[in-house]
Coordinates of C-alpha atoms (C1' of nucleotides) in Angstrom, one line a residue:
Chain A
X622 CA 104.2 92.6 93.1
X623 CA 103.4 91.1 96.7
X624 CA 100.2 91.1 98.2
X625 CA 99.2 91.6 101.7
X626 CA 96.7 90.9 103.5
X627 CA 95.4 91.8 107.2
X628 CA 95.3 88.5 109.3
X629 CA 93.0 88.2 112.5
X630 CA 95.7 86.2 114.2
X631 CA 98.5 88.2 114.5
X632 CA 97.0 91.5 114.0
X633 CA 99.1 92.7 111.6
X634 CA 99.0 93.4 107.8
X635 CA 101.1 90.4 106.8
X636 CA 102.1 89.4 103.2
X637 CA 100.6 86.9 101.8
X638 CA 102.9 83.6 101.3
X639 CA 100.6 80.2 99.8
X640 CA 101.7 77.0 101.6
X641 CA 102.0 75.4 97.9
X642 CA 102.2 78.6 95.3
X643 CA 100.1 76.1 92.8
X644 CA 97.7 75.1 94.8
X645 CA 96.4 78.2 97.2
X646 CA 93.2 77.4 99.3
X647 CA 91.1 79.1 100.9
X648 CA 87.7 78.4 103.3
X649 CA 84.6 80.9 104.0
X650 CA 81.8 79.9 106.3
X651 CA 79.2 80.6 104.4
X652 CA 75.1 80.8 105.0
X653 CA 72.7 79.2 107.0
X654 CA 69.6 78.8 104.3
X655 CA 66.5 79.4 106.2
X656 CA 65.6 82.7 104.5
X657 CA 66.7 85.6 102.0
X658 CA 69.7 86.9 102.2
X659 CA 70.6 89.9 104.0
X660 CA 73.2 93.1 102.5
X661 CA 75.4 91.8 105.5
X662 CA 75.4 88.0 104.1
X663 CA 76.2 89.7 100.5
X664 CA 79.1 92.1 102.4
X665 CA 81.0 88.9 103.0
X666 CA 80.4 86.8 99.8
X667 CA 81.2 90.1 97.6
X668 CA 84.4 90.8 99.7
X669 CA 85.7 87.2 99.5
X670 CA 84.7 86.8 96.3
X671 CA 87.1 89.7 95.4
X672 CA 89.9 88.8 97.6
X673 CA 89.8 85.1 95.0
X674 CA 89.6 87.4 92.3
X675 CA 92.9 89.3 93.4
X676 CA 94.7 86.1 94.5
X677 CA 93.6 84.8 91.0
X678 CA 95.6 87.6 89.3
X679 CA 98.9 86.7 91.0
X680 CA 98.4 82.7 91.2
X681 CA 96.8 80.2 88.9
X682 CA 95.6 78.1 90.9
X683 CA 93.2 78.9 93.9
X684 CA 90.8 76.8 95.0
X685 CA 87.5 78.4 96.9
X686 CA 85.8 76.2 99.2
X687 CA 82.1 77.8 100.9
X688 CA 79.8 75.8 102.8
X689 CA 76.2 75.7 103.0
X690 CA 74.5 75.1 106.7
X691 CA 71.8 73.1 105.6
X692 CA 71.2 71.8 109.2
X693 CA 70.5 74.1 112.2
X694 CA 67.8 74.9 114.9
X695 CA 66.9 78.1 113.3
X696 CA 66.5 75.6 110.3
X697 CA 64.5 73.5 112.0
X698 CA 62.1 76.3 114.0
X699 CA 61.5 78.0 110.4
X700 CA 60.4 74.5 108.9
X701 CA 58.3 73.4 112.0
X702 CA 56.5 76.9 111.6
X703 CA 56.2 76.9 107.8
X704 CA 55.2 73.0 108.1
X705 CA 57.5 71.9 105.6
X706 CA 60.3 69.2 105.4
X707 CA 63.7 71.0 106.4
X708 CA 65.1 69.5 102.9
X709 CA 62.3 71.4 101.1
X710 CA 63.2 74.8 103.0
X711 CA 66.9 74.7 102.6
X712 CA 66.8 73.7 98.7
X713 CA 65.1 76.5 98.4
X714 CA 67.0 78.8 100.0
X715 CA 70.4 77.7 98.7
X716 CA 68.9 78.5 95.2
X717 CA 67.6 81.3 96.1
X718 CA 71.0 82.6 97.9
X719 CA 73.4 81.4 94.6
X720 CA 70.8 83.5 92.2
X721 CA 71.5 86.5 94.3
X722 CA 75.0 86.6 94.7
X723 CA 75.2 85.6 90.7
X724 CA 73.3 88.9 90.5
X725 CA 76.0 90.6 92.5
X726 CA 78.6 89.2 90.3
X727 CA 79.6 86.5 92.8
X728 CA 80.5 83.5 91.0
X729 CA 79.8 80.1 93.1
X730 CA 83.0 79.0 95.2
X731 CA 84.8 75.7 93.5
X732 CA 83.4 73.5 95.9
X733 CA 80.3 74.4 97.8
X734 CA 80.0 71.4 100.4
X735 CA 76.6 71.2 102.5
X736 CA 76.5 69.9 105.7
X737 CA 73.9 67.5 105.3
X738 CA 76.4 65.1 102.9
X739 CA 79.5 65.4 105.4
X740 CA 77.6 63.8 108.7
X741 CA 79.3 60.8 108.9
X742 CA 82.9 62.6 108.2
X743 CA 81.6 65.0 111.1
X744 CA 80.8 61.5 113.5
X745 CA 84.8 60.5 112.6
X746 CA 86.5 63.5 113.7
X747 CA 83.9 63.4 116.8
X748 CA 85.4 59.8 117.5
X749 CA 88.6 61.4 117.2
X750 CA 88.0 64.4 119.6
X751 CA 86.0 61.8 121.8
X752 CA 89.9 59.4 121.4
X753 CA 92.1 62.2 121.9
X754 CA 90.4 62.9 125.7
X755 CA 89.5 66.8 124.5
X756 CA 85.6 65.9 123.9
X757 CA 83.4 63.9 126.4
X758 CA 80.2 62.5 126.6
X759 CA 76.9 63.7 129.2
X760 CA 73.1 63.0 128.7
X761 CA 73.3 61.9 125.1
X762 CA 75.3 65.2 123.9
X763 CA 78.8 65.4 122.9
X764 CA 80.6 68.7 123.6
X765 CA 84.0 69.8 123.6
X766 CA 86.2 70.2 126.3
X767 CA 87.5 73.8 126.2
X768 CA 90.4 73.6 128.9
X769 CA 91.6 70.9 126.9
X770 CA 92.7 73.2 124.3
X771 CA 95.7 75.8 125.6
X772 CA 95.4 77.9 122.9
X773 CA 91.7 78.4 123.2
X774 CA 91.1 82.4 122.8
X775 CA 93.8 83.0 121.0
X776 CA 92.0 84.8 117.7
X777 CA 89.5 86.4 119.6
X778 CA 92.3 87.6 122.5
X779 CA 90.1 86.0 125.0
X780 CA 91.3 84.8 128.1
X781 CA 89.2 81.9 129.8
X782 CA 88.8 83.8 133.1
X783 CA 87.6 87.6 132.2
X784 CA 84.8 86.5 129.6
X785 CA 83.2 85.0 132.5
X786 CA 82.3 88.3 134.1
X787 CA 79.2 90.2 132.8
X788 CA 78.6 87.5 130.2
X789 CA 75.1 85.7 129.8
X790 CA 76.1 82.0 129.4
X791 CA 74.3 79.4 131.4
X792 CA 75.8 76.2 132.3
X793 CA 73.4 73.5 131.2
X794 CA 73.4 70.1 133.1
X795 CA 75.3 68.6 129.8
X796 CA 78.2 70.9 130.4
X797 CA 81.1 70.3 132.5
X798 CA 82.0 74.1 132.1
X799 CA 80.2 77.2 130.9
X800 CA 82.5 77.7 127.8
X801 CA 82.1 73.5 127.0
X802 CA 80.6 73.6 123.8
X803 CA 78.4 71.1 121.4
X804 CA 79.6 68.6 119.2
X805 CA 76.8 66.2 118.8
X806 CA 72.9 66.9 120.5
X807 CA 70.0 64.3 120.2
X808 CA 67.5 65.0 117.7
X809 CA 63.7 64.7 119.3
X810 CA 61.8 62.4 117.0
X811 CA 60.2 64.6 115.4
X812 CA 63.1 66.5 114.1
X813 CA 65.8 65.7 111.6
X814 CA 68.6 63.8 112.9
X815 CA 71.1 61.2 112.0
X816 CA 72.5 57.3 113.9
X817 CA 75.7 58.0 116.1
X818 CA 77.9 56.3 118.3
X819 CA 75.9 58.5 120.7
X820 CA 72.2 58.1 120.0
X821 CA 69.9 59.8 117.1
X822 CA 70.7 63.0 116.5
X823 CA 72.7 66.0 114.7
X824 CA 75.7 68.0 114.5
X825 CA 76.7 71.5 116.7
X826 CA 77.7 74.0 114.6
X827 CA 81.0 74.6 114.7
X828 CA 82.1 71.0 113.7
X829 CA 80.4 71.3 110.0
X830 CA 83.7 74.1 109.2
X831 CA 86.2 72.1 110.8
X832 CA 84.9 69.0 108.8
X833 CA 84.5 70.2 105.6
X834 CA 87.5 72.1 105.2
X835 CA 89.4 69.6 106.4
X836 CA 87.6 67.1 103.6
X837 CA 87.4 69.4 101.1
X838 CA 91.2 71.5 101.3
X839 CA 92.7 69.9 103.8
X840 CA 94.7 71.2 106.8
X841 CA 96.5 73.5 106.9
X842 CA 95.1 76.0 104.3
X843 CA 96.1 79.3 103.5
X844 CA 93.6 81.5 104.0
X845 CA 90.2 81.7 106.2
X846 CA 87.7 84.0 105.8
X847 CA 84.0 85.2 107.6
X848 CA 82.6 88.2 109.2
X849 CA 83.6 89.8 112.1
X850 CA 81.4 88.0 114.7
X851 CA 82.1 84.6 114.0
X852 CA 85.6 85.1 115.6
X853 CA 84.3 84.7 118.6
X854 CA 83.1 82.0 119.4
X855 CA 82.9 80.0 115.7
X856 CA 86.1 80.6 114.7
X857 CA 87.7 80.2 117.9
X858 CA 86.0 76.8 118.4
X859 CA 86.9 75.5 114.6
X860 CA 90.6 76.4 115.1
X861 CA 89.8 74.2 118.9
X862 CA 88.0 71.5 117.1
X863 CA 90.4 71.4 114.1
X864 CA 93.6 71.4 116.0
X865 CA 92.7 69.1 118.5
X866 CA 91.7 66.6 116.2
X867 CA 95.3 66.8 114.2
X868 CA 97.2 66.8 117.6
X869 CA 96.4 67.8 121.1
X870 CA 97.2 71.7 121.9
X871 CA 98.9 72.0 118.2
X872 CA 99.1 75.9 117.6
X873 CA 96.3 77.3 115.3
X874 CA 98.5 77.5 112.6
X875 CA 98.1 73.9 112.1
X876 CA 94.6 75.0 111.1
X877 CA 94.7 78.1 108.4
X878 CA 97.5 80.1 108.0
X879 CA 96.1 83.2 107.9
X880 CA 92.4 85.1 108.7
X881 CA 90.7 87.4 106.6
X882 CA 87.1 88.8 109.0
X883 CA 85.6 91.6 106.9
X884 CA 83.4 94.3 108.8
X885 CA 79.8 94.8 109.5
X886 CA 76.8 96.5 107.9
X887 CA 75.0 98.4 110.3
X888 CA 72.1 100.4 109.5
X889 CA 71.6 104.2 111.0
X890 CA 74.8 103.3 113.0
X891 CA 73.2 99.6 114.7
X892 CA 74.0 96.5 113.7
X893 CA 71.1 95.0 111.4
X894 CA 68.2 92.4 113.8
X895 CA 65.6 91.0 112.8
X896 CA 64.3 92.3 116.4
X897 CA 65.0 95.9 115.3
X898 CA 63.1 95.2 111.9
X899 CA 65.9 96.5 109.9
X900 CA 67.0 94.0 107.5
X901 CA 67.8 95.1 104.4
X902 CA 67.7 91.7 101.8
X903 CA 69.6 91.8 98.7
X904 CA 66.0 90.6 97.4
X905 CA 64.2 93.6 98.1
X906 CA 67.4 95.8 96.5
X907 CA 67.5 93.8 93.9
X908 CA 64.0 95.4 92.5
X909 CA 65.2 98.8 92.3
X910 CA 68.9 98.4 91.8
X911 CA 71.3 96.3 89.4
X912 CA 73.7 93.8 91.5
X913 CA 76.8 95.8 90.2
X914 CA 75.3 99.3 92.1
X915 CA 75.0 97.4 95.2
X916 CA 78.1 95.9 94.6
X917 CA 79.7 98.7 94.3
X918 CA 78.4 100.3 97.3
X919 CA 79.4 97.3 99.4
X920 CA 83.1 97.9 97.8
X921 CA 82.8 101.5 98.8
X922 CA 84.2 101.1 101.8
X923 CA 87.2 99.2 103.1
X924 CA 86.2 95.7 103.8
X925 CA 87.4 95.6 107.5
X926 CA 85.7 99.1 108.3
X927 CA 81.8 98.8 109.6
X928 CA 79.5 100.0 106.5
X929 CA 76.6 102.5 107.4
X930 CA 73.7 101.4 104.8
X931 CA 71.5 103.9 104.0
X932 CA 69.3 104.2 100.5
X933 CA 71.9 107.2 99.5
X934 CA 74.9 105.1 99.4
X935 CA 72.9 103.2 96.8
X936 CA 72.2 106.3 94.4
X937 CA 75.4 107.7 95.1
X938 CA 77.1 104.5 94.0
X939 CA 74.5 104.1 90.9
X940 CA 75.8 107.6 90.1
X941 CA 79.6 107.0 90.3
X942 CA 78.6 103.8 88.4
X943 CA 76.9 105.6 85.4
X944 CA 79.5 108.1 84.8
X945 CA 82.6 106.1 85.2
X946 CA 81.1 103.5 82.5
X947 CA 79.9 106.9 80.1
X948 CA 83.6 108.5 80.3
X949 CA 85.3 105.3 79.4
X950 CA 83.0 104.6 76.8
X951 CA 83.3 107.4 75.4
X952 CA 87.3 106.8 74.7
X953 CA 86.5 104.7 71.3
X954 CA 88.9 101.6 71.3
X955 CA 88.3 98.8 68.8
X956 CA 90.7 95.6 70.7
X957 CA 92.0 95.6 73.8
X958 CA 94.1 92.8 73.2
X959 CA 96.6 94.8 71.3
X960 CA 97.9 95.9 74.6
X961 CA 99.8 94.4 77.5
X962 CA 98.0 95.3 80.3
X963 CA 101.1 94.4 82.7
X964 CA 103.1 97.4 80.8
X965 CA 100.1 99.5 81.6
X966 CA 101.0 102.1 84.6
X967 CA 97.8 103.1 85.2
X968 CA 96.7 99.8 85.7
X969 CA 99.6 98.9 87.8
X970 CA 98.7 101.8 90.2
X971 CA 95.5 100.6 90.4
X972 CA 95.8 96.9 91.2
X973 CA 98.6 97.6 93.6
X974 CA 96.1 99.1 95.7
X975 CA 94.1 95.9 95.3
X976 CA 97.1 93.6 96.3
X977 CA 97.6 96.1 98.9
X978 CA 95.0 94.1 101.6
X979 CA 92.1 94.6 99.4
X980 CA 91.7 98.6 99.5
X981 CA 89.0 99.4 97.2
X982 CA 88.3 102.6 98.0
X983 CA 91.6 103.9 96.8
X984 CA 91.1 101.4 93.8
X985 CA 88.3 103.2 92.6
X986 CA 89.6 107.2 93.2
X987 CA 92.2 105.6 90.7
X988 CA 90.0 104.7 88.7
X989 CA 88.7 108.5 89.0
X990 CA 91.9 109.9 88.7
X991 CA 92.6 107.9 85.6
X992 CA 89.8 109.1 83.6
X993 CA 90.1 113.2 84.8
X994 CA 93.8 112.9 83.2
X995 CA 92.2 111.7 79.7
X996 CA 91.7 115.5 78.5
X997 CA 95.5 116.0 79.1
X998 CA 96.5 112.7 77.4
X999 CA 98.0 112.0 74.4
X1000 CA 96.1 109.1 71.8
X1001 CA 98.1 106.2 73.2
X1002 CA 97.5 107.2 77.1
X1003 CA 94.1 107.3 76.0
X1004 CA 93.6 103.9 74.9
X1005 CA 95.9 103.4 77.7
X1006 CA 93.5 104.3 80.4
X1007 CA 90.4 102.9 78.8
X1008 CA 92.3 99.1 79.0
X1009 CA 93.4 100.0 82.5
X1010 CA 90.0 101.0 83.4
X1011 CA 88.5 98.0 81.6
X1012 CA 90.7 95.4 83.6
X1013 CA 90.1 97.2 86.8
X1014 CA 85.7 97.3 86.6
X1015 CA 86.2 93.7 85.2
X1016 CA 88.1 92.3 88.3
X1017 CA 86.3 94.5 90.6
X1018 CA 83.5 92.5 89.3
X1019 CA 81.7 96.0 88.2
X1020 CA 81.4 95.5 84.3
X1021 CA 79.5 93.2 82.5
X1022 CA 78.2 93.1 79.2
X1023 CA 74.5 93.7 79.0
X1024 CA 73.4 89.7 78.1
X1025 CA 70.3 90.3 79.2
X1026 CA 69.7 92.7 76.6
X1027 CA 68.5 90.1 73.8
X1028 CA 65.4 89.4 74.8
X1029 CA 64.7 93.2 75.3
X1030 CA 62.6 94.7 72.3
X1031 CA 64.0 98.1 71.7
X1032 CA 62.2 98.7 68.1
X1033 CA 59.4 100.5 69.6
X1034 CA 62.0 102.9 71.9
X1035 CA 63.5 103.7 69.0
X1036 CA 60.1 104.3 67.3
X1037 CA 59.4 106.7 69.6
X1038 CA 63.0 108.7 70.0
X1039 CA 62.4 109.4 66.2
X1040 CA 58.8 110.5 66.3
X1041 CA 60.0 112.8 69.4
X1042 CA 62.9 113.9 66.9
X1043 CA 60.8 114.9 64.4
X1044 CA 58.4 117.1 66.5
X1045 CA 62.0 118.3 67.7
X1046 CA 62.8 119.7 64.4
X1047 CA 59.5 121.1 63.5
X1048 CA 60.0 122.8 67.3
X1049 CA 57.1 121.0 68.9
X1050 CA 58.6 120.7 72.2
X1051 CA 54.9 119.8 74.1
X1052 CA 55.0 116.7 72.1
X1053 CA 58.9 116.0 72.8
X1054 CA 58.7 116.3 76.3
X1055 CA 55.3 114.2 76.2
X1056 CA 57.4 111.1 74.8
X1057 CA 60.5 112.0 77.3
X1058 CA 57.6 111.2 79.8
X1059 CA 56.1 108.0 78.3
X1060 CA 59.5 106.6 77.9
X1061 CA 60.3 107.4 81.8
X1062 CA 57.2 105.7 82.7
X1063 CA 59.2 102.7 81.0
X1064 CA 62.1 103.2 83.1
X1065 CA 63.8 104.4 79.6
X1066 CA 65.8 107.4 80.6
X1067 CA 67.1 109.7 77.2
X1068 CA 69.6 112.0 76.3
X1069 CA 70.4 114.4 73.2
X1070 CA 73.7 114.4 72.7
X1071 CA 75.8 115.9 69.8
X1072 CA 75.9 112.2 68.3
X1073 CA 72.1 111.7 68.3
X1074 CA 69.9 110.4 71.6
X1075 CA 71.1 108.0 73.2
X1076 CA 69.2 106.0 75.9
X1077 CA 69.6 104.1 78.7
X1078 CA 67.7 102.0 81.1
X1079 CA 67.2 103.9 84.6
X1080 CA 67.0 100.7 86.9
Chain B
rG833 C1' 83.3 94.0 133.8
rG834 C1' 86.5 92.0 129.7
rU835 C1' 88.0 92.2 124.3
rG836 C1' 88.3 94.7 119.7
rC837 C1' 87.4 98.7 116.0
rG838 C1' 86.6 103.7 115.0
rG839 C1' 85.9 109.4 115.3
rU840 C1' 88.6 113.2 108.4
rG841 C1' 85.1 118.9 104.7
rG842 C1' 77.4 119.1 103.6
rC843 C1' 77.6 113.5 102.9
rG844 C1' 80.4 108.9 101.7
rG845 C1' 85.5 107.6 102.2
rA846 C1' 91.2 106.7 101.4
rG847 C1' 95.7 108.4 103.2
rA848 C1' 99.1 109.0 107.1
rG849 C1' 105.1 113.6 109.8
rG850 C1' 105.7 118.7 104.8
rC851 C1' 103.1 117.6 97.9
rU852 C1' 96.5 118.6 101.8
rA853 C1' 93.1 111.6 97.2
rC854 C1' 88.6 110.1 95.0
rG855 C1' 83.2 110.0 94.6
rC856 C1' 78.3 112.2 95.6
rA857 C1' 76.0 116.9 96.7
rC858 C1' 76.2 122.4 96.6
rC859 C1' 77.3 127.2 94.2
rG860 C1' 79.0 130.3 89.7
rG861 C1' 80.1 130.1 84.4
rC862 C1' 80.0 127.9 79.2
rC863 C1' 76.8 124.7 76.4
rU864 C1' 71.4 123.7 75.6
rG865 C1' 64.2 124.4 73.0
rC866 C1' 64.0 122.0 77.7
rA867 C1' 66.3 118.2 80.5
rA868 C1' 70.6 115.4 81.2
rA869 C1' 75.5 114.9 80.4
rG870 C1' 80.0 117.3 79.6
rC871 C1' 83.5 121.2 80.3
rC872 C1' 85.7 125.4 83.3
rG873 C1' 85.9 127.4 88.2
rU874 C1' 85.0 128.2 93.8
rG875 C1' 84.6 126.7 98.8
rU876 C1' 84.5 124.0 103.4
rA877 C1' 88.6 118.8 106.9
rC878 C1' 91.1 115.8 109.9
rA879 C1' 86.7 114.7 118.1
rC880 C1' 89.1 117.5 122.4
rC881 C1' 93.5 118.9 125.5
rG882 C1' 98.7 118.7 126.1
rG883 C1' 103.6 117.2 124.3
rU884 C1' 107.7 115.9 120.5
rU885 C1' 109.3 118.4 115.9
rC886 C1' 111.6 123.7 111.8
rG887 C1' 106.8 121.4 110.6
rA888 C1' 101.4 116.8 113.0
rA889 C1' 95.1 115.1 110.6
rU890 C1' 99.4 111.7 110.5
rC891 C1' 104.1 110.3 116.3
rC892 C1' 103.6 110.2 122.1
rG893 C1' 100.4 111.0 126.6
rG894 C1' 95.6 112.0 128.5
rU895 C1' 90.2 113.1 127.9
rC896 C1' 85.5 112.6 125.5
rC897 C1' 82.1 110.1 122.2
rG898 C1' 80.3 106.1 118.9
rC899 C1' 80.0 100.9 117.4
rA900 C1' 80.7 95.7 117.7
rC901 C1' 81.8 91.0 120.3
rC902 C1' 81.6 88.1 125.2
rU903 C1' 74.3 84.6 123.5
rC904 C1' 72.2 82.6 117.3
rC905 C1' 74.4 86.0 113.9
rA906 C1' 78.1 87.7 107.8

RNA sequence: GGUGCGGUGGCGGAGAGGCUACGCACCGGCCUGCAAAGCCGUGUACACCGGUUCGAAUCCGGUCCGCACCUCCA
């Protein structure tokens, strides 16, 4: 089975051929730690996460490379206000970021290079820009020279002359031309910064991606991924920056082969602002709902369509959650590994919708389907469908086993489901529902079924 | 002004020329001390206007509306 994915470049749903079949690559940017992260942060890390988890099922090999931005002026303003060493504030914010995507299932990437440590590999390909006449030099900054590049606005289908009109750029007295952008600016004394050919100071932004994936997977890779509004102008700039620095006006090709932008969140229809006050951080979530229920509502709609967040895609997905997990649960199968799960149809059906650029939403109504045909099935469709529906939660990244679980004390829950049994039987129903209560209060939700009561945590 | 994405039932959301997903919610029934779950059943749909076609939500032309990017942004 092929897969396919959607590529930025060309616009079209392409499928997807590695460079080197053993060896596929593939680059995200990832965050800028100044502060929790946001459900838009987690949209992108959750959907590239996946799309390594699907490439993973068709090649053994893939190598996931994420950056950190530990150096930026919204990093610096936030430590300047906070008073504290811009080291101190982005350790703790990378921390904080992996711990939240691990609660969302999102394993780290193989290599997660931070800016910080690639500074001097950033100065060389500077030098090199600077050498190959498509950077220059003015008041102590270093920016790049955007005519030099022909192919400039290519991804983001930009031409240099219309984005002028109605656009809000400035031309600063370092620039030679509006678009122009930084390379290299001086650091104030006061404020991190690092020796150069050109004076104290620290990186632009862009060059950190160019740099590292250069170091870390080298050029060209297969596959790039980020959200929607870095095409333009990050992406844009890195293929610039990247190509230029290989060989002057080489295609973007020479850069990654193909480019994966997933969609935004918005919130009531606008785009998430810290001016507008509507951030949702996957902190704050966190305290009311499991990672796999926001998970799953962030694969609940097709990665590359915008994603309305509201608090009911959260309990509908918590829902869908609960009773997918109870009817599969219910089918009673002692070893999955008695089966091949690549002779399984219903798994087939499933993950071609996967391989099929990433469309979870028609994953999980098979999913759905799968489990509404068990009534109909005969035993060994049965067992059938619950290995195809364990494979498919397990590489949507939905189902994990409950580790958590042994430092939970459940002897005095089951204390009180038997005292609430026993007033049951002698039809003491006041003192049942009393207990139901109490073990609500504890976030310990209950049910009778013909098997005994069973209970389950609510969070 | 430029560039791009989209408008599907009460809501979320795939699909894509005839088989009209899936989930959540609603309603009726069975079950049940109650509750929940489960099971059975019912309904509502493709922004608008033209066209192509035996047949269009799906193709073509036009109109309207929403969102994003062009400035830091996932």
């Amino acid at each position: 089975m092929d897969i396919f994915i959607f590529d930025s470049l060309s616009r079209k749903k392409r499928e997807f051929i590695p460079i080197d079949a053993n060896k596929v690559r593939i680059y995200a940017c990832g965050p800028t730690v100044y502060d929790y992260a946001h459900i838009g942060n987690a949209r992108m890390a959750v959907v590239t996460d996946l799309l390594v988890r699907v490439l993973k099922k068709k090649y053994k090999n893939v190598l996931f490379v994420s950056n950190i931005t530990d150096i930026d002026d919204k990093i610096i303003n936030e430590s300047e206000k906070l008073k504290i060493p811009f080291k101190e504030l982005t350790n703790k914010f990378s921390k904080i970021y992996n711990n939240e995507m691990l609660s969302l299932n999102v394993g780290p990437p193989d290599i997660q290079p931070k800016a910080t440590d690639h500074i001097d590999d950033m100065i060389l390909m500077i030098e090199k820009l600077i050498k190959n006449e498509c950077a220059y030099v003015m008041n102590n900054h270093v920016m790049f020279k955007v005519e030099s590049y022909k192919h400039y606005g290519k991804l983001s289908r930009r031409t240099l002359e219309e984005q002028l009109e109605g656009s809000r750029i400035e031309i600063a007295d370092f620039k030679q031309n509006a678009r122009d952008f930084i390379l290299w600016k001086p650091s104030k004394d006061e404020q991190p910064g690092w020796n150069s050919p050109w004076g104290r100071g620290r990186p632009g932004w862009h060059i950190e991606c160019s740099t590292m994936s250069k170091i870390c997977l080298d050029t060209p890779f297969d596959i790039h991924c980020g959200g929607v509004d870095l095409t333009f102008p990050h992406h844009e700039n890195e293929i610039a920056q990247s190509c230029s620095a290989f060989k002057p006006n080489s295609e973007p090709e020479n850069f990654s082969k193909y480019w994966f932008h997933n969609g935004f969140v918005t919130l009531n229809g606008e785009k998430m602002s810290k001016s507008l006050g509507n951030i949702q951080l996957v902190n704050d979530l966190l305290k009311k709902y499991n990672g796999e229920t926001i998970r799953l509502s962030l694969l609940s709609a097709h990665y590359r369509q915008p994603l309305n967040w509201n608090k009911d895609i959260l309990e509908q997905s918590k829902k869908t959650l609960l009773r997918i997990k109870k009817n599969f649960e219910k089918i009673k199968v002692k070893d999955f590994k008695i089966f091949d799960i690549n002779k399984n149809e219903f798994y087939e059906e499933f993950q071609n919708s996967l391989f099929d650029d990433l469309n979870t939403p028609k994953a999980l109504s098979i999913i759905g389907k799968n489990l509404n045909k068990i009534k109909e099935k005969n035993h060994e469709d049965r067992q059938k469908i619950a290995h195809a529906t364990f494979e498919a939660l397990t590489l949507l990244g939905l189902y994990k086993e409950n580790k958590n679980d042994e430092d939970f004390d459940d002897t005095l829950i089951n204390q009180l489901i038997d005292e609430r049994n026993e007033a049951r039987k002698l039809k003491n129903f006041e003192k049942a529902d009393e207990i139901r209560q109490n073990l609500k209060n504890k976030n310990i939700e209950i049910e009778d079924t013909k098997d005994g009561t069973v209970w389950t945590k609510s969070k």
